[in-house]
PDB file of C-alpha atoms in Angstrom:
ATOM      1  CA  MET A   1       0.013   0.041   0.017  1.00 44.00           C
ATOM      2  CA  ASN A   2       1.368   3.418  -0.913  1.00 66.00           C
ATOM      3  CA  SER A   3       1.502   6.271   1.530  1.00 91.00           C
ATOM      4  CA  TYR A   4       0.645   9.086  -0.890  1.00 96.00           C
ATOM      5  CA  VAL A   5      -1.957  11.628   0.185  1.00 96.00           C
ATOM      6  CA  ILE A   6      -3.785  14.046  -2.176  1.00 97.00           C
ATOM      7  CA  LYS A   7      -4.842  17.395  -0.675  1.00 97.00           C
ATOM      8  CA  LYS A   8      -5.892  20.795  -1.954  1.00 95.00           C
ATOM      9  CA  ALA A   9      -2.969  23.174  -2.253  1.00 96.00           C
ATOM     10  CA  GLU A  10      -2.363  25.613   0.563  1.00 95.00           C
ATOM     11  CA  LYS A  11      -0.326  28.773   0.732  1.00 96.00           C
ATOM     12  CA  LYS A  12       2.567  26.785   2.189  1.00 96.00           C
ATOM     13  CA  ASP A  13       2.695  24.789  -1.118  1.00 97.00           C
ATOM     14  CA  ARG A  14       3.459  27.900  -3.164  1.00 97.00           C
ATOM     15  CA  ASP A  15       7.168  27.287  -3.708  1.00 97.00           C
ATOM     16  CA  PHE A  16       6.652  23.629  -4.678  1.00 98.00           C
ATOM     17  CA  ILE A  17       3.859  24.618  -7.179  1.00 97.00           C
ATOM     18  CA  LEU A  18       6.132  27.199  -8.802  1.00 97.00           C
ATOM     19  CA  PHE A  19       9.004  24.711  -8.864  1.00 97.00           C
ATOM     20  CA  ALA A  20       6.768  22.099 -10.557  1.00 96.00           C
ATOM     21  CA  ASN A  21       5.414  24.751 -12.993  1.00 95.00           C
ATOM     22  CA  GLN A  22       8.931  25.584 -14.007  1.00 95.00           C
ATOM     23  CA  LYS A  23       9.877  21.907 -14.542  1.00 94.00           C
ATOM     24  CA  VAL A  24       6.734  21.303 -16.736  1.00 91.00           C
ATOM     25  CA  ASN A  25       7.447  24.433 -18.722  1.00 91.00           C
ATOM     26  CA  ILE A  26      11.078  23.323 -19.383  1.00 89.00           C
ATOM     27  CA  ALA A  27       9.912  19.878 -20.471  1.00 88.00           C
ATOM     28  CA  SER A  28       7.328  21.406 -22.756  1.00 85.00           C
ATOM     29  CA  GLY A  29       9.504  24.120 -24.316  1.00 85.00           C
ATOM     30  CA  ILE A  30       7.462  26.883 -22.778  1.00 86.00           C
ATOM     31  CA  LYS A  31       9.577  30.019 -22.380  1.00 87.00           C
ATOM     32  CA  GLU A  32       7.278  32.348 -20.467  1.00 88.00           C
ATOM     33  CA  SER A  33       4.982  31.811 -17.521  1.00 90.00           C
ATOM     34  CA  PHE A  34       2.989  34.198 -15.352  1.00 92.00           C
ATOM     35  CA  LEU A  35       2.048  31.787 -12.626  1.00 94.00           C
ATOM     36  CA  ALA A  36       4.507  33.346 -10.099  1.00 94.00           C
ATOM     37  CA  GLU A  37       2.851  36.707 -10.362  1.00 94.00           C
ATOM     38  CA  ASN A  38      -0.710  35.314 -10.440  1.00 94.00           C
ATOM     39  CA  ILE A  39      -0.626  32.417  -8.030  1.00 96.00           C
ATOM     40  CA  GLU A  40      -1.954  34.208  -4.975  1.00 95.00           C
ATOM     41  CA  ARG A  41      -4.773  35.880  -6.927  1.00 94.00           C
ATOM     42  CA  ASP A  42      -5.695  32.891  -9.100  1.00 95.00           C
ATOM     43  CA  VAL A  43      -4.843  29.739  -7.134  1.00 95.00           C
ATOM     44  CA  LEU A  44      -4.038  30.226  -3.470  1.00 96.00           C
ATOM     45  CA  CYS A  45      -7.008  32.438  -2.570  1.00 94.00           C
ATOM     46  CA  ASP A  46     -10.546  32.156  -1.198  1.00 93.00           C
ATOM     47  CA  ASP A  47     -12.157  32.163  -4.649  1.00 94.00           C
ATOM     48  CA  PRO A  48      -9.644  30.438  -6.959  1.00 94.00           C
ATOM     49  CA  LYS A  49      -9.950  30.549 -10.775  1.00 93.00           C
ATOM     50  CA  CYS A  50      -8.448  27.092 -10.896  1.00 93.00           C
ATOM     51  CA  GLU A  51      -7.809  24.273  -8.483  1.00 94.00           C
ATOM     52  CA  CYS A  52      -4.505  22.832  -7.427  1.00 96.00           C
ATOM     53  CA  LEU A  53      -3.966  19.441  -5.923  1.00 97.00           C
ATOM     54  CA  VAL A  54      -0.718  18.493  -4.102  1.00 98.00           C
ATOM     55  CA  VAL A  55       0.411  14.924  -3.574  1.00 98.00           C
ATOM     56  CA  GLN A  56       2.362  14.323  -0.420  1.00 97.00           C
ATOM     57  CA  LYS A  57       4.349  11.483   1.004  1.00 96.00           C
ATOM     58  CA  GLU A  58       5.391  11.787   4.668  1.00 94.00           C
ATOM     59  CA  ASN A  59       4.108  15.425   4.564  1.00 93.00           C
ATOM     60  CA  GLU A  60       6.483  16.358   1.741  1.00 96.00           C
ATOM     61  CA  PRO A  61       5.123  17.433  -1.627  1.00 97.00           C
ATOM     62  CA  VAL A  62       6.020  15.007  -4.439  1.00 97.00           C
ATOM     63  CA  GLY A  63       3.491  15.959  -7.127  1.00 97.00           C
ATOM     64  CA  MET A  64       0.869  18.421  -8.106  1.00 97.00           C
ATOM     65  CA  CYS A  65      -1.683  19.338 -10.753  1.00 96.00           C
ATOM     66  CA  LEU A  66      -3.456  22.536 -11.745  1.00 96.00           C
ATOM     67  CA  TYR A  67      -6.940  22.184 -13.311  1.00 94.00           C
ATOM     68  CA  SER A  68     -10.207  23.937 -13.954  1.00 93.00           C
ATOM     69  CA  LYS A  69     -13.748  22.991 -15.048  1.00 93.00           C
ATOM     70  CA  ILE A  70     -14.743  23.402 -18.684  1.00 92.00           C
ATOM     71  CA  TYR A  71     -17.675  22.489 -20.840  1.00 92.00           C
ATOM     72  CA  TRP A  72     -17.350  20.752 -24.169  1.00 89.00           C
ATOM     73  CA  ALA A  73     -20.480  20.604 -26.351  1.00 91.00           C
ATOM     74  CA  ASP A  74     -19.878  17.029 -27.451  1.00 87.00           C
ATOM     75  CA  PHE A  75     -19.140  15.568 -23.953  1.00 88.00           C
ATOM     76  CA  GLY A  76     -20.597  17.891 -21.302  1.00 92.00           C
ATOM     77  CA  GLN A  77     -18.891  18.981 -18.054  1.00 93.00           C
ATOM     78  CA  GLY A  78     -15.238  18.240 -17.884  1.00 92.00           C
ATOM     79  CA  ILE A  79     -11.888  19.212 -16.454  1.00 92.00           C
ATOM     80  CA  TYR A  80      -9.039  20.884 -18.244  1.00 91.00           C
ATOM     81  CA  LEU A  81      -5.801  19.615 -16.766  1.00 91.00           C
ATOM     82  CA  SER A  82      -3.376  22.527 -17.057  1.00 90.00           C
ATOM     83  CA  GLN A  83      -0.244  20.991 -15.522  1.00 92.00           C
ATOM     84  CA  VAL A  84       0.866  17.820 -13.809  1.00 94.00           C
ATOM     85  CA  TYR A  85       4.193  17.263 -12.179  1.00 95.00           C
ATOM     86  CA  VAL A  86       5.616  14.352 -10.202  1.00 96.00           C
ATOM     87  CA  ARG A  87       9.154  14.368  -8.811  1.00 96.00           C
ATOM     88  CA  PRO A  88      11.286  11.889 -10.823  1.00 95.00           C
ATOM     89  CA  GLU A  89      11.958   9.601  -7.898  1.00 96.00           C
ATOM     90  CA  HIS A  90       8.153   9.155  -7.327  1.00 96.00           C
ATOM     91  CA  ARG A  91       7.218   8.451 -10.985  1.00 92.00           C
ATOM     92  CA  LYS A  92       5.905   5.051 -12.010  1.00 91.00           C
ATOM     93  CA  ASN A  93       4.018   4.781  -8.699  1.00 94.00           C
ATOM     94  CA  GLY A  94       0.537   5.558 -10.075  1.00 91.00           C
ATOM     95  CA  ILE A  95       0.449   9.178  -8.927  1.00 94.00           C
ATOM     96  CA  PHE A  96      -0.828  10.554 -12.202  1.00 91.00           C
ATOM     97  CA  LYS A  97      -3.665   7.954 -12.244  1.00 91.00           C
ATOM     98  CA  MET A  98      -4.446   8.774  -8.613  1.00 93.00           C
ATOM     99  CA  LEU A  99      -4.798  12.468  -9.436  1.00 93.00           C
ATOM    100  CA  VAL A 100      -7.097  11.832 -12.392  1.00 90.00           C
ATOM    101  CA  ASN A 101      -9.232   9.405 -10.389  1.00 91.00           C
ATOM    102  CA  TYR A 102      -9.450  12.017  -7.599  1.00 93.00           C
ATOM    103  CA  MET A 103     -10.762  14.588 -10.139  1.00 91.00           C
ATOM    104  CA  PHE A 104     -13.412  12.249 -11.442  1.00 89.00           C
ATOM    105  CA  GLU A 105     -14.483  11.119  -7.915  1.00 90.00           C
ATOM    106  CA  ASN A 106     -14.607  14.608  -6.413  1.00 89.00           C
ATOM    107  CA  GLY A 107     -15.813  16.595  -9.375  1.00 82.00           C
ATOM    108  CA  GLU A 108     -19.512  17.276  -9.804  1.00 83.00           C
ATOM    109  CA  ASP A 109     -20.839  15.499 -12.954  1.00 89.00           C
ATOM    110  CA  ILE A 110     -17.369  15.294 -14.578  1.00 90.00           C
ATOM    111  CA  LYS A 111     -17.602  13.355 -17.855  1.00 91.00           C
ATOM    112  CA  PHE A 112     -14.023  13.741 -19.132  1.00 89.00           C
ATOM    113  CA  VAL A 113     -10.543  15.191 -18.394  1.00 87.00           C
ATOM    114  CA  THR A 114      -8.561  16.852 -21.167  1.00 86.00           C
ATOM    115  CA  CYS A 115      -5.021  18.032 -21.342  1.00 83.00           C
ATOM    116  CA  MET A 116      -2.630  19.609 -23.831  1.00 82.00           C
ATOM    117  CA  VAL A 117       0.983  18.349 -23.858  1.00 80.00           C
ATOM    118  CA  GLY A 118       3.835  20.200 -25.431  1.00 79.00           C
ATOM    119  CA  ASP A 119       5.406  18.627 -28.561  1.00 81.00           C
ATOM    120  CA  GLU A 120       8.711  18.533 -26.682  1.00 82.00           C
ATOM    121  CA  ASN A 121       7.348  16.777 -23.567  1.00 82.00           C
ATOM    122  CA  ALA A 122       7.884  13.150 -24.644  1.00 83.00           C
ATOM    123  CA  ALA A 123       7.780  11.824 -21.099  1.00 84.00           C
ATOM    124  CA  MET A 124       4.207  13.116 -20.511  1.00 83.00           C
ATOM    125  CA  GLN A 125       3.072  11.914 -23.889  1.00 86.00           C
ATOM    126  CA  LYS A 126       4.299   8.469 -22.977  1.00 86.00           C
ATOM    127  CA  VAL A 127       2.503   8.477 -19.630  1.00 85.00           C
ATOM    128  CA  MET A 128      -0.730   9.555 -21.233  1.00 83.00           C
ATOM    129  CA  THR A 129      -0.596   6.978 -23.978  1.00 86.00           C
ATOM    130  CA  LYS A 130       0.262   4.274 -21.460  1.00 86.00           C
ATOM    131  CA  THR A 131      -2.629   5.242 -19.170  1.00 84.00           C
ATOM    132  CA  GLY A 132      -5.237   5.084 -21.970  1.00 84.00           C
ATOM    133  CA  TRP A 133      -5.648   8.766 -22.990  1.00 83.00           C
ATOM    134  CA  LYS A 134      -6.757   9.364 -26.592  1.00 84.00           C
ATOM    135  CA  THR A 135      -5.684  12.129 -28.977  1.00 83.00           C
ATOM    136  CA  PHE A 136      -7.749  14.298 -31.243  1.00 77.00           C
ATOM    137  CA  ASP A 137      -6.493  15.753 -34.472  1.00 73.00           C
ATOM    138  CA  LEU A 138      -7.159  19.314 -33.378  1.00 73.00           C
ATOM    139  CA  LYS A 139      -5.067  22.424 -33.617  1.00 71.00           C
ATOM    140  CA  TYR A 140      -4.651  24.516 -30.473  1.00 72.00           C
ATOM    141  CA  TYR A 141      -5.140  28.262 -30.866  1.00 73.00           C
ATOM    142  CA  TYR A 142      -5.276  31.028 -28.291  1.00 71.00           C
ATOM    143  CA  LEU A 143      -5.672  34.764 -28.354  1.00 68.00           C
ATOM    144  CA  MET A 144      -4.245  36.902 -25.577  1.00 72.00           C
ATOM    145  CA  ASN A 145      -6.265  39.871 -24.315  1.00 78.00           C
ATOM    146  CA  LYS A 146      -4.583  43.072 -25.504  1.00 73.00           C
ATOM    147  CA  CYS A 147      -5.898  45.129 -22.505  1.00 60.00           C
TER     148      CYS A 147
END
């Protein structure tokens, strides 16, 4: 039996979340992130714009994920998984699967979980393929607010 515990992120998890965010960005080839300047306002606050789960072992953070609810016309209510990180020494222990199961079990009427993975992030692509995730032939576009 593993001794991993999933909990909602707290302010004391800030440094680990930012560390994990940086590692995911490096693996994905992302050069710019605004999480450090937005984390208190968007994540670690009373009314968060997204959720953050932290996985602990012996009260030390070993993994995390950032996610938010979305609606997809073809599937209904779902979760957009923004980032997932697990310390290398804790990988291959089912932590990713634990996090996804937690979101399904604790989310209200959640039908699916979706995630975008950077072309350069081969490790995460392998994990997702191995754990049964499917891909769509879609292009990802975004538009930044100019205000």
